[in-house]
């Protein structure tokens, strides 16, 4: 029996999925995309002072080794031969920044973290006009705010026009991206300054740190990144697909510390230690790009939404960069091979999605567990005219209104906690619609359906509401690990590995759950326009910006 099982499996591909709160290693069958085994390890965030979020790069690396070893043990118990693993892909939290010593292999400082939970929005936003909009009262759990003054100083000396950074990178000048974090390290950490002076320093996002370490570290480790991660640093020209000399000069960052930029699917190097020694690392994608690939959004105009603490919505815009007039980001979607074309995406994020459920649980005590919200919402099947705008720290895209605050309105004496729970789920769907509307206005391709993934998609009421409010079908794959799957696909398809075909006719049909709109278009529009009225009521609540506390 076991021998027959082995014979059927064919080549396997592993994927490291390194997120903000945990690391996982997953192994897929390259012929069927079936997930065979995985292991997960939680990782810590450190808050050395208010508004600072850090992680230990060595703990992250150790967690990767542990996940690989444990997954290989589990495969052994399933009688699956780990020598069938032909490649490894890496997917990672994107903007987290690491600087390390190439002679000792030691990090020179903790990693400066991106938002602790995927899905938050850009904190110091640049509104469509290019003016800087600080997000009001953003809590330290979301993001590292130490670079606020760095951004303010840089914005004063932007050459020529306010679009200098955005026109090259697709990104606003913001605390969120790696360039300002790197600038802060160079300005404030003597160990980093000294290592740069002595030509010992290497910089990278988490993928670079992992690939360098896994391929040998001080003994010939490969210092590289891929185009998707590079496009989130604010140092990368998304048109020429190279580090930009003018941007490096503007941020005063020495180019010699930057990794080599490669495609998202090619052999970077071989594993130098552990159970999978000798296996090529051949796929690399930032987490949201990985989910786009895992959802097989390879066509112009296909979009996916990942529902986590916040939501990340990416729309494939094909070979052209579409610049947003509505506060969305332009980013590299993927480049699946050295000689393959690059694809771009528009990205919008909903700051508060799962976070609103957690707020109902932790702050109001309406629910004891996140799963309970579905039960409450199901009980009433309507919000009874109640609307919830969770603008806890201002409104993000497409409004960029730091003066807004959260409101619950439309209450009557009949409103109860079930209606508020229902309104909270609707709020996630309305916010998603606002981002999608902005995308439609920017690229003029109305969506025929929305592909979804992430933790909250297990909530069937939320998915049905989303279909009703968008008035298009919502499509959810039965295998939810789309981020890891995308990294595995890129790794397996790489030249020299070739165990995973990305030709449309060869892609294994993924079983999908489909939610069709169940209300009429008119009702959908009425609900949406009432939501917009509620949003207007939330604006202008805060009249003076209080300075962030605890930041020197």
GROMACS .gro file of N, CA and C in nm, residues 392-504:
model
  339
  392UNK      N    1  -1.073   5.330   1.310
  392UNK     CA    2  -1.013   5.345   1.442
  392UNK      C    3  -0.893   5.440   1.441
  393UNK      N    4  -0.820   5.445   1.330
  393UNK     CA    5  -0.706   5.537   1.323
  393UNK      C    6  -0.710   5.611   1.190
  394UNK      N    7  -0.826   5.665   1.159
  394UNK     CA    8  -0.842   5.739   1.034
  394UNK      C    9  -0.887   5.647   0.921
  395UNK      N   10  -0.922   5.706   0.808
  395UNK     CA   11  -0.962   5.629   0.690
  395UNK      C   12  -0.844   5.622   0.594
  396UNK      N   13  -0.824   5.507   0.538
  396UNK     CA   14  -0.714   5.487   0.443
  396UNK      C   15  -0.771   5.496   0.300
  397UNK      N   16  -0.706   5.426   0.204
  397UNK     CA   17  -0.749   5.434   0.064
  397UNK      C   18  -0.899   5.403   0.055
  398UNK      N   19  -0.973   5.473  -0.030
  398UNK     CA   20  -0.930   5.582  -0.118
  398UNK      C   21  -0.948   5.721  -0.058
  399UNK      N   22  -0.971   5.729   0.075
  399UNK     CA   23  -1.003   5.860   0.135
  399UNK      C   24  -0.879   5.936   0.185
  400UNK      N   25  -0.790   5.862   0.254
  400UNK     CA   26  -0.674   5.924   0.320
  400UNK      C   27  -0.720   6.038   0.411
  401UNK      N   28  -0.804   6.003   0.509
  401UNK     CA   29  -0.858   6.102   0.601
  401UNK      C   30  -0.817   6.070   0.745
  402UNK      N   31  -0.706   6.127   0.792
  402UNK     CA   32  -0.665   6.097   0.930
  402UNK      C   33  -0.761   6.154   1.035
  403UNK      N   34  -0.850   6.245   0.993
  403UNK     CA   35  -0.942   6.307   1.091
  403UNK      C   36  -1.061   6.217   1.125
  404UNK      N   37  -1.079   6.108   1.052
  404UNK     CA   38  -1.196   6.021   1.075
  404UNK      C   39  -1.175   5.936   1.201
  405UNK      N   40  -1.286   5.895   1.262
  405UNK     CA   41  -1.283   5.798   1.372
  405UNK      C   42  -1.400   5.701   1.355
  406UNK      N   43  -1.388   5.588   1.422
  406UNK     CA   44  -1.489   5.484   1.408
  406UNK      C   45  -1.625   5.528   1.460
  407UNK      N   46  -1.731   5.487   1.388
  407UNK     CA   47  -1.867   5.516   1.436
  407UNK      C   48  -1.958   5.396   1.410
  408UNK      N   49  -2.057   5.382   1.496
  408UNK     CA   50  -2.168   5.288   1.471
  408UNK      C   51  -2.293   5.375   1.468
  409UNK      N   52  -2.364   5.374   1.356
  409UNK     CA   53  -2.480   5.463   1.346
  409UNK      C   54  -2.602   5.388   1.293
  410UNK      N   55  -2.717   5.456   1.294
  410UNK     CA   56  -2.841   5.392   1.251
  410UNK      C   57  -2.902   5.305   1.360
  411UNK      N   58  -2.866   5.333   1.487
  411UNK     CA   59  -2.915   5.250   1.598
  411UNK      C   60  -3.061   5.286   1.631
  412UNK      N   61  -3.140   5.184   1.667
  412UNK     CA   62  -3.275   5.207   1.721
  412UNK      C   63  -3.285   5.127   1.850
  413UNK      N   64  -3.401   5.135   1.917
  413UNK     CA   65  -3.412   5.058   2.042
  413UNK      C   66  -3.416   4.908   2.016
  414UNK      N   67  -3.433   4.868   1.890
  414UNK     CA   68  -3.436   4.724   1.858
  414UNK      C   69  -3.297   4.668   1.828
  415UNK      N   70  -3.198   4.757   1.807
  415UNK     CA   71  -3.064   4.709   1.769
  415UNK      C   72  -3.005   4.629   1.885
  416UNK      N   73  -2.951   4.511   1.853
  416UNK     CA   74  -2.882   4.433   1.957
  416UNK      C   75  -2.744   4.390   1.907
  417UNK      N   76  -2.674   4.311   1.988
  417UNK     CA   77  -2.535   4.276   1.954
  417UNK      C   78  -2.527   4.197   1.823
  418UNK      N   79  -2.632   4.124   1.789
  418UNK     CA   80  -2.631   4.047   1.663
  418UNK      C   81  -2.626   4.142   1.543
  419UNK      N   82  -2.703   4.252   1.552
  419UNK     CA   83  -2.703   4.348   1.441
  419UNK      C   84  -2.567   4.415   1.428
  420UNK      N   85  -2.504   4.444   1.543
  420UNK     CA   86  -2.371   4.508   1.540
  420UNK      C   87  -2.269   4.411   1.482
  421UNK      N   88  -2.281   4.282   1.517
  421UNK     CA   89  -2.191   4.180   1.460
  421UNK      C   90  -2.209   4.174   1.309
  422UNK      N   91  -2.332   4.177   1.264
  422UNK     CA   92  -2.362   4.172   1.120
  422UNK      C   93  -2.303   4.296   1.051
  423UNK      N   94  -2.322   4.415   1.114
  423UNK     CA   95  -2.271   4.540   1.057
  423UNK      C   96  -2.118   4.539   1.048
  424UNK      N   97  -2.054   4.473   1.145
  424UNK     CA   98  -1.907   4.464   1.143
  424UNK      C   99  -1.860   4.382   1.022
  425UNK      N  100  -1.929   4.272   0.994
  425UNK     CA  101  -1.894   4.191   0.876
  425UNK      C  102  -1.919   4.271   0.748
  426UNK      N  103  -2.032   4.342   0.745
  426UNK     CA  104  -2.062   4.424   0.627
  426UNK      C  105  -1.954   4.529   0.605
  427UNK      N  106  -1.900   4.584   0.715
  427UNK     CA  107  -1.797   4.689   0.704
  427UNK      C  108  -1.675   4.639   0.626
  428UNK      N  109  -1.637   4.514   0.651
  428UNK     CA  110  -1.522   4.456   0.578
  428UNK      C  111  -1.555   4.453   0.428
  429UNK      N  112  -1.678   4.415   0.396
  429UNK     CA  113  -1.720   4.402   0.255
  429UNK      C  114  -1.732   4.537   0.186
  430UNK      N  115  -1.786   4.636   0.259
  430UNK     CA  116  -1.799   4.771   0.200
  430UNK      C  117  -1.661   4.830   0.171
  431UNK      N  118  -1.568   4.812   0.267
  431UNK     CA  119  -1.432   4.866   0.247
  431UNK      C  120  -1.365   4.800   0.126
  432UNK      N  121  -1.387   4.669   0.110
  432UNK     CA  122  -1.331   4.598  -0.005
  432UNK      C  123  -1.390   4.655  -0.134
  433UNK      N  124  -1.521   4.684  -0.132
  433UNK     CA  125  -1.584   4.740  -0.252
  433UNK      C  126  -1.523   4.877  -0.286
  434UNK      N  127  -1.494   4.957  -0.184
  434UNK     CA  128  -1.435   5.090  -0.210
  434UNK      C  129  -1.299   5.077  -0.280
  435UNK      N  130  -1.220   4.980  -0.236
  435UNK     CA  131  -1.089   4.958  -0.300
  435UNK      C  132  -1.109   4.909  -0.444
  436UNK      N  133  -1.203   4.815  -0.462
  436UNK     CA  134  -1.229   4.762  -0.597
  436UNK      C  135  -1.281   4.870  -0.691
  437UNK      N  136  -1.367   4.957  -0.640
  437UNK     CA  137  -1.416   5.068  -0.722
  437UNK      C  138  -1.300   5.157  -0.766
  438UNK      N  139  -1.208   5.184  -0.672
  438UNK     CA  140  -1.090   5.267  -0.705
  438UNK      C  141  -1.007   5.197  -0.812
  439UNK      N  142  -0.991   5.065  -0.800
  439UNK     CA  143  -0.914   4.990  -0.900
  439UNK      C  144  -0.982   4.998  -1.038
  440UNK      N  145  -1.114   4.984  -1.038
  440UNK     CA  146  -1.187   4.993  -1.165
  440UNK      C  147  -1.167   5.129  -1.231
  441UNK      N  148  -1.170   5.235  -1.148
  441UNK     CA  149  -1.151   5.369  -1.203
  441UNK      C  150  -1.009   5.387  -1.255
  442UNK      N  151  -0.912   5.323  -1.188
  442UNK     CA  152  -0.772   5.338  -1.231
  442UNK      C  153  -0.740   5.260  -1.357
  443UNK      N  154  -0.792   5.136  -1.367
  443UNK     CA  155  -0.750   5.056  -1.483
  443UNK      C  156  -0.865   5.022  -1.578
  444UNK      N  157  -0.987   5.064  -1.542
  444UNK     CA  158  -1.097   5.052  -1.637
  444UNK      C  159  -1.136   4.910  -1.673
  445UNK      N  160  -1.096   4.813  -1.589
  445UNK     CA  161  -1.136   4.674  -1.619
  445UNK      C  162  -1.228   4.628  -1.506
  446UNK      N  163  -1.361   4.631  -1.527
  446UNK     CA  164  -1.447   4.583  -1.418
  446UNK      C  165  -1.425   4.433  -1.395
  447UNK      N  166  -1.422   4.392  -1.270
  447UNK     CA  167  -1.398   4.251  -1.238
  447UNK      C  168  -1.520   4.166  -1.270
  448UNK      N  169  -1.495   4.045  -1.320
  448UNK     CA  170  -1.607   3.952  -1.341
  448UNK      C  171  -1.632   3.870  -1.215
  449UNK      N  172  -1.527   3.852  -1.133
  449UNK     CA  173  -1.541   3.783  -1.005
  449UNK      C  174  -1.421   3.820  -0.918
  450UNK      N  175  -1.431   3.794  -0.788
  450UNK     CA  176  -1.319   3.820  -0.698
  450UNK      C  177  -1.273   3.689  -0.635
  451UNK      N  178  -1.141   3.663  -0.644
  451UNK     CA  179  -1.085   3.544  -0.580
  451UNK      C  180  -1.038   3.580  -0.439
  452UNK      N  181  -1.066   3.494  -0.344
  452UNK     CA  182  -1.040   3.528  -0.204
  452UNK      C  183  -0.960   3.419  -0.133
  453UNK      N  184  -0.885   3.462  -0.032
  453UNK     CA  185  -0.814   3.366   0.054
  453UNK      C  186  -0.789   3.433   0.188
  454UNK      N  187  -0.728   3.361   0.280
  454UNK     CA  188  -0.700   3.418   0.413
  454UNK      C  189  -0.797   3.365   0.517
  455UNK      N  190  -0.759   3.387   0.644
  455UNK     CA  191  -0.830   3.327   0.758
  455UNK      C  192  -0.979   3.354   0.763
  456UNK      N  193  -1.021   3.477   0.730
  456UNK     CA  194  -1.163   3.512   0.747
  456UNK      C  195  -1.254   3.447   0.643
  457UNK      N  196  -1.197   3.389   0.538
  457UNK     CA  197  -1.282   3.335   0.430
  457UNK      C  198  -1.357   3.209   0.474
  458UNK      N  199  -1.322   3.157   0.593
  458UNK     CA  200  -1.399   3.040   0.642
  458UNK      C  201  -1.537   3.085   0.691
  459UNK      N  202  -1.557   3.217   0.706
  459UNK     CA  203  -1.686   3.270   0.750
  459UNK      C  204  -1.779   3.282   0.628
  460UNK      N  205  -1.874   3.189   0.620
  460UNK     CA  206  -1.961   3.182   0.501
  460UNK      C  207  -2.053   3.304   0.487
  461UNK      N  208  -2.096   3.358   0.600
  461UNK     CA  209  -2.182   3.478   0.593
  461UNK      C  210  -2.104   3.595   0.535
  462UNK      N  211  -1.979   3.609   0.579
  462UNK     CA  212  -1.893   3.717   0.525
  462UNK      C  213  -1.877   3.702   0.374
  463UNK      N  214  -1.852   3.580   0.329
  463UNK     CA  215  -1.830   3.557   0.185
  463UNK      C  216  -1.957   3.587   0.104
  464UNK      N  217  -2.074   3.548   0.160
  464UNK     CA  218  -2.200   3.576   0.090
  464UNK      C  219  -2.227   3.726   0.085
  465UNK      N  220  -2.202   3.793   0.198
  465UNK     CA  221  -2.218   3.939   0.203
  465UNK      C  222  -2.127   4.008   0.101
  466UNK      N  223  -2.004   3.955   0.090
  466UNK     CA  224  -1.910   4.015  -0.005
  466UNK      C  225  -1.962   4.004  -0.148
  467UNK      N  226  -2.017   3.888  -0.183
  467UNK     CA  227  -2.075   3.870  -0.317
  467UNK      C  228  -2.194   3.966  -0.337
  468UNK      N  229  -2.277   3.979  -0.235
  468UNK     CA  230  -2.394   4.068  -0.245
  468UNK      C  231  -2.353   4.214  -0.263
  469UNK      N  232  -2.253   4.257  -0.186
  469UNK     CA  233  -2.215   4.399  -0.186
  469UNK      C  234  -2.134   4.435  -0.310
  470UNK      N  235  -2.054   4.341  -0.361
  470UNK     CA  236  -1.980   4.367  -0.485
  470UNK      C  237  -2.069   4.347  -0.607
  471UNK      N  238  -2.171   4.266  -0.587
  471UNK     CA  239  -2.262   4.223  -0.693
  471UNK      C  240  -2.188   4.147  -0.805
  472UNK      N  241  -2.086   4.073  -0.764
  472UNK     CA  242  -2.019   3.977  -0.854
  472UNK      C  243  -1.990   3.851  -0.771
  473UNK      N  244  -1.967   3.736  -0.836
  473UNK     CA  245  -1.936   3.615  -0.759
  473UNK      C  246  -1.803   3.626  -0.684
  474UNK      N  247  -1.799   3.563  -0.568
  474UNK     CA  248  -1.676   3.554  -0.488
  474UNK      C  249  -1.634   3.407  -0.491
  475UNK      N  250  -1.507   3.384  -0.526
  475UNK     CA  251  -1.460   3.248  -0.551
  475UNK      C  252  -1.346   3.214  -0.455
  476UNK      N  253  -1.365   3.103  -0.382
  476UNK     CA  254  -1.269   3.066  -0.278
  476UNK      C  255  -1.213   2.927  -0.304
  477UNK      N  256  -1.080   2.911  -0.312
  477UNK     CA  257  -1.025   2.777  -0.334
  477UNK      C  258  -1.044   2.689  -0.211
  478UNK      N  259  -1.063   2.559  -0.232
  478UNK     CA  260  -1.085   2.471  -0.117
  478UNK      C  261  -0.956   2.452  -0.037
  479UNK      N  262  -0.839   2.473  -0.100
  479UNK     CA  263  -0.711   2.464  -0.029
  479UNK      C  264  -0.668   2.608   0.002
  480UNK      N  265  -0.675   2.647   0.130
  480UNK     CA  266  -0.659   2.790   0.162
  480UNK      C  267  -0.514   2.841   0.159
  481UNK      N  268  -0.415   2.751   0.149
  481UNK     CA  269  -0.274   2.795   0.161
  481UNK      C  270  -0.221   2.852   0.030
  482UNK      N  271  -0.285   2.957  -0.020
  482UNK     CA  272  -0.248   3.006  -0.154
  482UNK      C  273  -0.112   3.076  -0.156
  483UNK      N  274  -0.071   3.139  -0.045
  483UNK     CA  275   0.058   3.209  -0.042
  483UNK      C  276   0.172   3.109  -0.058
  484UNK      N  277   0.169   3.004   0.024
  484UNK     CA  278   0.273   2.901   0.015
  484UNK      C  279   0.268   2.830  -0.120
  485UNK      N  280   0.146   2.807  -0.170
  485UNK     CA  281   0.131   2.741  -0.300
  485UNK      C  282   0.198   2.824  -0.410
  486UNK      N  283   0.178   2.956  -0.406
  486UNK     CA  284   0.240   3.043  -0.507
  486UNK      C  285   0.392   3.032  -0.506
  487UNK      N  286   0.452   3.030  -0.385
  487UNK     CA  287   0.598   3.017  -0.374
  487UNK      C  288   0.644   2.881  -0.427
  488UNK      N  289   0.565   2.776  -0.398
  488UNK     CA  290   0.600   2.641  -0.445
  488UNK      C  291   0.590   2.633  -0.598
  489UNK      N  292   0.487   2.696  -0.655
  489UNK     CA  293   0.471   2.695  -0.802
  489UNK      C  294   0.591   2.763  -0.869
  490UNK      N  295   0.631   2.879  -0.815
  490UNK     CA  296   0.745   2.952  -0.872
  490UNK      C  297   0.872   2.868  -0.863
  491UNK      N  298   0.891   2.799  -0.750
  491UNK     CA  299   1.011   2.717  -0.731
  491UNK      C  300   1.011   2.596  -0.824
  492UNK      N  301   0.896   2.531  -0.832
  492UNK     CA  302   0.886   2.409  -0.913
  492UNK      C  303   0.895   2.434  -1.062
  493UNK      N  304   0.859   2.557  -1.104
  493UNK     CA  305   0.858   2.591  -1.247
  493UNK      C  306   0.994   2.644  -1.295
  494UNK      N  307   1.087   2.667  -1.202
  494UNK     CA  308   1.214   2.731  -1.239
  494UNK      C  309   1.293   2.648  -1.339
  495UNK      N  310   1.365   2.720  -1.426
  495UNK     CA  311   1.452   2.653  -1.523
  495UNK      C  312   1.556   2.571  -1.447
  496UNK      N  313   1.576   2.446  -1.487
  496UNK     CA  314   1.669   2.359  -1.415
  496UNK      C  315   1.601   2.275  -1.310
  497UNK      N  316   1.473   2.308  -1.277
  497UNK     CA  317   1.392   2.225  -1.186
  497UNK      C  318   1.282   2.161  -1.269
  498UNK      N  319   1.194   2.246  -1.323
  498UNK     CA  320   1.096   2.203  -1.424
  498UNK      C  321   1.002   2.092  -1.384
  499UNK      N  322   0.957   2.093  -1.256
  499UNK     CA  323   0.863   1.988  -1.216
  499UNK      C  324   0.719   2.041  -1.206
  500UNK      N  325   0.700   2.174  -1.228
  500UNK     CA  326   0.567   2.233  -1.214
  500UNK      C  327   0.539   2.315  -1.339
  501UNK      N  328   0.442   2.276  -1.417
  501UNK     CA  329   0.410   2.351  -1.539
  501UNK      C  330   0.313   2.463  -1.506
  502UNK      N  331   0.345   2.584  -1.555
  502UNK     CA  332   0.255   2.697  -1.535
  502UNK      C  333   0.173   2.727  -1.661
  503UNK      N  334   0.176   2.634  -1.758
  503UNK     CA  335   0.090   2.651  -1.876
  503UNK      C  336  -0.056   2.633  -1.832
  504UNK      N  337  -0.145   2.722  -1.880
  504UNK     CA  338  -0.284   2.717  -1.833
  504UNK      C  339  -0.347   2.578  -1.844
   0.00000   0.00000   0.00000
